[in-house]
Amino acid sequence: MAARLRAAAGSGLARIDHIGSTAVPGLSAKDVIDVQLTVATLAQASGWLAALRRVGFRRGEDWQYDIFHPLPSDSPELRKLYLREPAGERRLHLHVRGAGRFNARYALLCRDYLRAHAPARQEYELLKQRAAQLFPTSIEGDLFLKEPVFHLLYQAAELWAEKVGWQLPQPE
């Protein structure tokens, strides 16, 4: 998939990263791959978005904003495009974010923190299991529980990053 994304996105592509629960070894996850496509600038979206559509990616017509309560809901730091896999392929959520933006760093920092900290990973897994019990068919319910937990995880991840000198890793 990474090779297809590189070919479709072309020169505006800064990096491709596997994010989300499936990117954290030992963490249970739904059978959905989350990928972050970091582009040099979201301002030049039309060219690479058209290329992604040509290879079958769906959605992505409207700008979306990640949620992070300390920032305004329409902050450019939270802006992204969200696309889905080509029809008939394995479920994939493609998050297209701008290089240097808060939301691009957030996804990688939280992923790496969960990879490095088994106790945090285990507690997050317990939360995910309970969310699945409470909301077996509702993504909104699942996110309702997970969103504030991730904001707490982010605070711990920032302290960890400062302590260990974490930097954006090389793309996977």
XYZ file of C-alpha atoms in Angstrom:
172
model
C 0.000 0.000 0.000
C 2.843 2.383 0.799
C 4.264 1.975 -2.712
C 0.859 2.704 -4.261
C 0.429 5.774 -2.079
C 3.910 7.063 -2.953
C 3.241 6.624 -6.655
C -0.154 8.330 -6.460
C 0.806 11.217 -4.166
C 3.952 12.161 -6.061
C 6.311 14.969 -5.135
C 4.174 16.593 -2.435
C 4.522 13.571 -0.175
C 6.645 14.085 2.927
C 6.117 10.695 4.595
C 3.863 7.663 5.044
C 3.351 6.170 8.500
C 1.369 3.295 9.937
C -0.575 4.769 12.881
C -3.412 3.704 15.144
C -3.826 0.539 17.177
C -2.604 -1.839 14.473
C 0.723 0.029 14.543
C 1.285 -0.834 18.220
C 2.528 -4.415 18.693
C 0.620 -6.228 21.408
C -2.405 -3.919 21.306
C -5.709 -5.413 20.195
C -7.238 -3.645 17.286
C -10.060 -3.781 14.801
C -9.129 -5.117 11.376
C -8.620 -1.597 10.032
C -5.269 -0.155 9.018
C -4.761 3.535 9.771
C -2.204 5.300 7.614
C -1.015 8.862 7.907
C 0.038 10.425 4.645
C 1.991 13.552 5.496
C 2.189 16.035 2.641
C 4.358 19.106 2.321
C 1.311 21.368 2.373
C -2.422 20.813 2.403
C -2.783 23.958 0.289
C -1.762 21.947 -2.788
C -4.258 19.153 -2.159
C -6.026 19.125 -5.512
C -3.215 17.463 -7.496
C -2.447 14.543 -5.226
C -6.082 14.133 -4.186
C -7.015 13.646 -7.837
C -4.212 11.092 -8.169
C -5.455 9.180 -5.122
C -8.973 9.165 -6.576
C -7.650 7.778 -9.878
C -6.323 4.732 -8.021
C -9.671 4.261 -6.264
C -9.480 6.034 -2.921
C -12.883 7.267 -1.789
C -14.159 10.228 0.252
C -11.922 13.170 1.001
C -14.190 15.762 -0.594
C -14.342 17.967 2.491
C -11.790 19.204 4.953
C -12.099 17.620 8.362
C -10.583 18.572 11.678
C -9.176 16.297 14.318
C -10.344 17.012 17.844
C -7.985 18.377 20.460
C -9.772 20.478 23.066
C -6.988 22.990 23.825
C -7.078 24.136 20.171
C -9.998 25.768 18.337
C -12.050 23.183 16.457
C -11.199 24.812 13.103
C -7.499 25.307 13.798
C -5.226 24.769 10.768
C -3.157 22.587 13.132
C -6.019 20.059 13.153
C -6.992 20.185 9.467
C -6.882 17.008 7.382
C -8.447 15.036 4.603
C -9.821 11.603 5.334
C -10.076 8.945 2.657
C -11.075 5.309 2.538
C -9.610 2.358 0.692
C -10.529 1.535 -2.888
C -13.740 -0.503 -3.112
C -13.248 -4.199 -2.406
C -9.870 -3.796 -0.683
C -8.889 -4.287 2.945
C -10.329 -1.617 5.207
C -7.985 1.363 5.420
C -8.386 4.830 6.902
C -6.100 7.325 5.213
C -5.466 10.513 7.180
C -3.797 13.172 5.034
C -2.139 15.792 7.221
C 0.264 18.647 6.625
C 3.938 18.412 7.533
C 4.803 20.265 10.716
C 1.188 20.409 11.895
C 0.177 19.453 15.417
C -2.114 16.610 14.331
C 0.611 14.917 12.261
C 3.005 14.901 15.225
C 0.269 13.892 17.695
C -0.507 10.634 15.862
C 3.151 9.573 15.762
C 3.956 10.641 19.316
C 0.995 8.750 20.798
C 1.817 5.668 18.715
C 5.445 5.666 19.842
C 4.529 6.292 23.473
C 2.166 3.303 23.473
C 4.854 1.191 21.807
C 7.345 2.152 24.525
C 5.086 1.904 27.604
C 3.494 -1.463 28.309
C 1.449 -0.241 31.329
C -0.150 2.576 29.301
C -0.717 0.202 26.377
C -2.374 -2.395 28.660
C -4.691 0.156 30.283
C -5.621 1.599 26.899
C -6.377 -1.903 25.655
C -8.669 -2.447 28.646
C -10.489 0.782 27.814
C -10.873 -0.329 24.186
C -12.316 -3.676 25.284
C -14.812 -1.982 27.585
C -15.763 0.512 24.889
C -16.422 -2.391 22.523
C -18.674 -4.003 25.143
C -20.603 -0.782 25.713
C -20.774 0.278 22.062
C -20.440 -2.868 19.921
C -21.808 -1.213 16.775
C -21.214 2.496 17.403
C -18.011 4.206 16.301
C -19.373 7.420 17.828
C -19.718 5.733 21.236
C -16.237 4.274 20.935
C -14.772 7.682 20.129
C -16.817 9.307 22.882
C -14.815 7.250 25.410
C -11.447 7.157 23.656
C -11.110 10.851 22.797
C -10.515 12.207 26.339
C -8.300 9.230 27.161
C -6.089 10.049 24.197
C -5.839 13.632 25.346
C -4.555 12.323 28.688
C -2.206 9.906 26.930
C -0.894 12.793 24.869
C 0.040 14.712 28.027
C 2.015 11.712 29.311
C 3.544 11.204 25.870
C 4.766 14.809 25.776
C 6.526 14.365 29.135
C 8.038 11.107 27.900
C 9.163 12.747 24.630
C 10.920 15.513 26.533
C 12.584 13.043 28.891
C 13.908 10.714 26.172
C 14.499 13.349 23.482
C 11.897 11.859 21.133
C 11.949 13.239 17.604
C 9.802 12.385 14.619
C 10.974 8.920 13.617
C 12.061 7.993 10.137
C 9.042 7.038 8.024
C 8.163 3.348 8.166
